[in-house]
Coordinates of C-alpha atoms in Angstrom, one line a residue:
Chain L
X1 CA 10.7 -16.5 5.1
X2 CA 10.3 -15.5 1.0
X3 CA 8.4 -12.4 1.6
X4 CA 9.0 -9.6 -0.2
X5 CA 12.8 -8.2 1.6
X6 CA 13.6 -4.4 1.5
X7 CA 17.0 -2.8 2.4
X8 CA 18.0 -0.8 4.0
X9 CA 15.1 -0.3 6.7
X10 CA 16.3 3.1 7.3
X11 CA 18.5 5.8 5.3
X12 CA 20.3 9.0 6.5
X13 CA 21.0 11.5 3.7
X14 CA 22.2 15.2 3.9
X15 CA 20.3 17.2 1.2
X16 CA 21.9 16.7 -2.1
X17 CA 23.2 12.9 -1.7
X18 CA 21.5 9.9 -3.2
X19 CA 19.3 7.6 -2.0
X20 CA 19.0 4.0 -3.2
X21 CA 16.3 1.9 -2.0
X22 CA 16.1 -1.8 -2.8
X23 CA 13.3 -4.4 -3.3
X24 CA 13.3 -8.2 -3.7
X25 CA 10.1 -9.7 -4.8
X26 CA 8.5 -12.7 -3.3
X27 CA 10.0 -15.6 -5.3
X28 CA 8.2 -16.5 -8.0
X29 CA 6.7 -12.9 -8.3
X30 CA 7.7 -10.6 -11.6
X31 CA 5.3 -7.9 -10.7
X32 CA 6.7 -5.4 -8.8
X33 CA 5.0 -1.7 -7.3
X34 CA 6.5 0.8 -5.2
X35 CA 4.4 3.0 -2.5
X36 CA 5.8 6.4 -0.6
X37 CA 4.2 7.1 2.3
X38 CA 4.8 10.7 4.0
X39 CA 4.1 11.9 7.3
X40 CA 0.4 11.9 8.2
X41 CA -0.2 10.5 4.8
X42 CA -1.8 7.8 2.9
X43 CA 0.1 5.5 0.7
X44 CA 0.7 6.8 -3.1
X45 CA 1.6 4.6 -5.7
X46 CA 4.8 5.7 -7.6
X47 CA 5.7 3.2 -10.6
X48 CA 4.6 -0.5 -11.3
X49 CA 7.3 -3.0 -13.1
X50 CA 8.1 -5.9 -14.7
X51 CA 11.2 -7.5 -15.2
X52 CA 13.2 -5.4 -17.3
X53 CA 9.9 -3.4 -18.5
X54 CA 8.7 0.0 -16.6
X55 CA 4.7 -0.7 -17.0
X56 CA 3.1 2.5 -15.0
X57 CA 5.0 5.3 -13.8
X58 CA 2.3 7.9 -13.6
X59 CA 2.8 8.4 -9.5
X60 CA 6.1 8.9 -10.1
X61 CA 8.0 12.7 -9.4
X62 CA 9.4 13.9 -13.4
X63 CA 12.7 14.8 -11.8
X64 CA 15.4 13.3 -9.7
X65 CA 13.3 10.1 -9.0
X66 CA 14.1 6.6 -11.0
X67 CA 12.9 2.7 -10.9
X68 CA 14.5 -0.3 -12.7
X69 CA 13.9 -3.9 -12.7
X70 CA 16.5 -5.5 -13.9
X71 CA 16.5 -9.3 -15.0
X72 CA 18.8 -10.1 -12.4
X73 CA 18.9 -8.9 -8.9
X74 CA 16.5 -6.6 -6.6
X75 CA 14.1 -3.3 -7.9
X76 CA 15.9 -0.1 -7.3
X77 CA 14.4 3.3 -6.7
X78 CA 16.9 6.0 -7.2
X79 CA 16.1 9.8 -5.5
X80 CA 19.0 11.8 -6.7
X81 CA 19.9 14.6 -5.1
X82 CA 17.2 14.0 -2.1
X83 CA 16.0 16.8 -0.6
X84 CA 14.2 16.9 3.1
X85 CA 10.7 16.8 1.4
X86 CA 11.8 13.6 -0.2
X87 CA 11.7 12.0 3.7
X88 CA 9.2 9.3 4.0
X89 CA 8.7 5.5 4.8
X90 CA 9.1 3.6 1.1
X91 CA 7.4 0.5 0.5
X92 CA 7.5 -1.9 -2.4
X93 CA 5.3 -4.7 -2.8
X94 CA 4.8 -7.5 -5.2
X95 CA 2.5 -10.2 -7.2
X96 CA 2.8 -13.3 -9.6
X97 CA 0.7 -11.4 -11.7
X98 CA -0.5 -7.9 -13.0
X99 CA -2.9 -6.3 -10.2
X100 CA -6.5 -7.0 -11.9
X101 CA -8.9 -8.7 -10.6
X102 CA -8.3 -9.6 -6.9
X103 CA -4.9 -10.2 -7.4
X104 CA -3.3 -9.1 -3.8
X105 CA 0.1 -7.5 -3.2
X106 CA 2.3 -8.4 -0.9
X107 CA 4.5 -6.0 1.1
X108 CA 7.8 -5.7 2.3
X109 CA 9.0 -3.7 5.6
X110 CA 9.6 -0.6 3.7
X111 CA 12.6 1.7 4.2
X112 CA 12.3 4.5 6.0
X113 CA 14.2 7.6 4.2
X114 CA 15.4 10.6 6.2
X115 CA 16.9 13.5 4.8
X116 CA 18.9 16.1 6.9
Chain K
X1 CA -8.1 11.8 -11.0
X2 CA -8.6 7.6 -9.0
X3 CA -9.4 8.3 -5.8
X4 CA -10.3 6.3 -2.4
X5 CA -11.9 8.0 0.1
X6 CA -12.5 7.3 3.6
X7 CA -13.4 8.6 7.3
X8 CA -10.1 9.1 9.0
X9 CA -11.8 8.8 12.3
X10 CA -10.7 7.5 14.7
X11 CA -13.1 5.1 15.8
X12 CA -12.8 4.8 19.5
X13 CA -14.7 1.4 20.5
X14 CA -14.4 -0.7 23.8
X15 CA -13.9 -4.2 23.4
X16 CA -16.8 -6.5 22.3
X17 CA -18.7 -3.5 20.3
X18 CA -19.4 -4.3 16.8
X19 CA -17.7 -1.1 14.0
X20 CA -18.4 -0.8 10.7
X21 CA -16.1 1.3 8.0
X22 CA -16.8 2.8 5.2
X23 CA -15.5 3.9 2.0
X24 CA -16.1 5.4 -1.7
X25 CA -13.9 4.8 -5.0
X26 CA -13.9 6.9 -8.2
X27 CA -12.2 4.6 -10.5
X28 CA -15.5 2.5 -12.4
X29 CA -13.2 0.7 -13.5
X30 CA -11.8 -0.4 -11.0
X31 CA -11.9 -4.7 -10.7
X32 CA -9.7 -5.4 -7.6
X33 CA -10.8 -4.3 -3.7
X34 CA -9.3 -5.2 -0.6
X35 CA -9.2 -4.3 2.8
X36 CA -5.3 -4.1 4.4
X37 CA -4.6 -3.2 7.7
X38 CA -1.7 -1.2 9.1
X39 CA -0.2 -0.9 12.2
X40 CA 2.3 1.9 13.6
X41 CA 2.6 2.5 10.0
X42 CA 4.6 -0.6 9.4
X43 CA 3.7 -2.2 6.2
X44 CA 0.3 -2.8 4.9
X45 CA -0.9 -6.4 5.5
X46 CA -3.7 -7.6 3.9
X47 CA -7.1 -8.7 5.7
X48 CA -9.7 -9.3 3.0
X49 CA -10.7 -9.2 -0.6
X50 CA -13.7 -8.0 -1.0
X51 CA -16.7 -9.1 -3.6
X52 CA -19.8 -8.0 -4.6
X53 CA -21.5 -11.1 -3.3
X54 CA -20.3 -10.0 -0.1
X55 CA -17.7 -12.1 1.8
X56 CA -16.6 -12.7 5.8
X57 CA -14.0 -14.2 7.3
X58 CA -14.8 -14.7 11.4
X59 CA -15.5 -11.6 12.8
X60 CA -14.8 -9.8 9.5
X61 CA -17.2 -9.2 6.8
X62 CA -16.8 -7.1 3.4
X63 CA -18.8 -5.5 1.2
X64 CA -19.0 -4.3 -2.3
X65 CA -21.7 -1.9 -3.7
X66 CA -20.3 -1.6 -7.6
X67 CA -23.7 0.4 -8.6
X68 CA -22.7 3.3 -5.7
X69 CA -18.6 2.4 -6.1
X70 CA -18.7 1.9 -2.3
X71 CA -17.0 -0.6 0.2
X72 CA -17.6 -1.7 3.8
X73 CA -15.9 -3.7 6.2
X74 CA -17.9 -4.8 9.4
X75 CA -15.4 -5.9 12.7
X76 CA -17.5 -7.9 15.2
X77 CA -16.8 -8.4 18.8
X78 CA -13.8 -6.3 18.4
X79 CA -10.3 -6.8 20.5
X80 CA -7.8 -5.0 21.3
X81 CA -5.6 -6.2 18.7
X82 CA -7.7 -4.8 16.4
X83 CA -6.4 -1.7 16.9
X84 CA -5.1 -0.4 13.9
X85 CA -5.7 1.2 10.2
X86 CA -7.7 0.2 8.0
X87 CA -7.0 0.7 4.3
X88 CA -9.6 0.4 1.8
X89 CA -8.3 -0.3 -1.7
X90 CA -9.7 -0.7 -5.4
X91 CA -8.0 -0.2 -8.9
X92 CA -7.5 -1.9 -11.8
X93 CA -4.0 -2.3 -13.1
X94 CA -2.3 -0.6 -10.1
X95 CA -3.8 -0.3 -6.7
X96 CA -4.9 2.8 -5.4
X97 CA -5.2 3.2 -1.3
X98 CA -7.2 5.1 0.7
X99 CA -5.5 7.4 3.6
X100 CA -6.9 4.7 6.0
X101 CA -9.7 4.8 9.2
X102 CA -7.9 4.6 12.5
X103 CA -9.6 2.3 15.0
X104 CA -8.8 2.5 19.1
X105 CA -10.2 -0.7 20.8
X106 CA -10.0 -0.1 24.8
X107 CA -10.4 -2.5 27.2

């Protein structure tokens, strides 16, 4: 199965540790977009790459919170210094191409973040 | 601010009723709409795009009023694997999700 692949499904931090979350992309997808989902809550978009390019990272918290896309290996979102408001279910998805236009994204399982 | 609104419900149906959903998008420019689906808050799967001319596929059909920046999604003879959320979606460049309609079919 190519889907998209996230690791770990589930995190344990204390407060103050970091998190690293990780996303491969479908293969043959460059277009990658990362969701958080709290409790109760909808899914918010946080940042939108491209290989080795940030394109959107308007959802995305100013501080403590990072996203690369290196041109080798997975997506990483970095929460540094995690506190327990930072727990929620993170999801990355991806596309062969920008999202315009009908273009779907695919999902991965998401990891599931939970700060003590 | 690029919202997507909709009815949280939920939608408590038995099986074989017909439900429709409904939901509203402030982004005009928005040029991509979908319907996903999630269950138990694993991840989003898609169901349907969704087109102005109007589009189904078996029991589902979608619908796309640009003029009002509303969407629809009609479930017909529903089952009890239907039982889920249902996430509307638009945008343009990025994808913007609604918080999602919860439908119960029960037997």
């Amino acid at each position: 199965n190519a889907g998209v692949m996230q690791n770990p499904r589930h995190l344990v931090r204390r407060r103050g540790q970091e998190a690293r979350l990780r996303c491969s992309p479908m293969k043959g997808h460059s277009h990658v977009y990362w969701y958080r989902q709290l409790p109760e809550e909808g899914l918010k978009f946080m940042v939108y790459l491209q290989k080795e390019n940030i394109i959107d990272e308007s959802g995305m918290p100013k501080e403590r919170f990072s996203a690369e896309f290196p041109k080798e290996g997975p997506s990483i979102l970095r929460i540094q210094q995690v506190v327990r408001g930072d727990s929620a279910a993170y999801f990355c998805a991806s596309s062969p191409r920008q999202a315009r236009t009908n273009e779907k994204l695919f999902f991965g399982s998401g990891t599931q973040l939970s700060v003590l | 601010r690029k919202e997507v609104e909709q009815d949280p419900g939920p939608f408590n149906v038995p099986e074989g009723a017909t439900v429709a959903f409904n939901c509203t998008y402030s982004n005009s420019a928005s040029q991509s709409f979908f319907w996903y689906r999630q269950d138990c808050r694993k991840e989003p799967k898609l169901l349907m795009s969704v087109y102005s001319s109007g589009n189904e596929d078996g029991r589902f059909t979608a619908q796309l009023n640009r003029a009002s920046q509303y969407i629809s999604l009609l479930i017909r003879d529903s089952k009890l694997s239907d039982s889920a959320t249902y996430l509307c979606v638009s945008g343009y460049s990025t994808l913007t999700f609604g918080k999602g309609t919860m439908l119960l079919v029960s037997p």
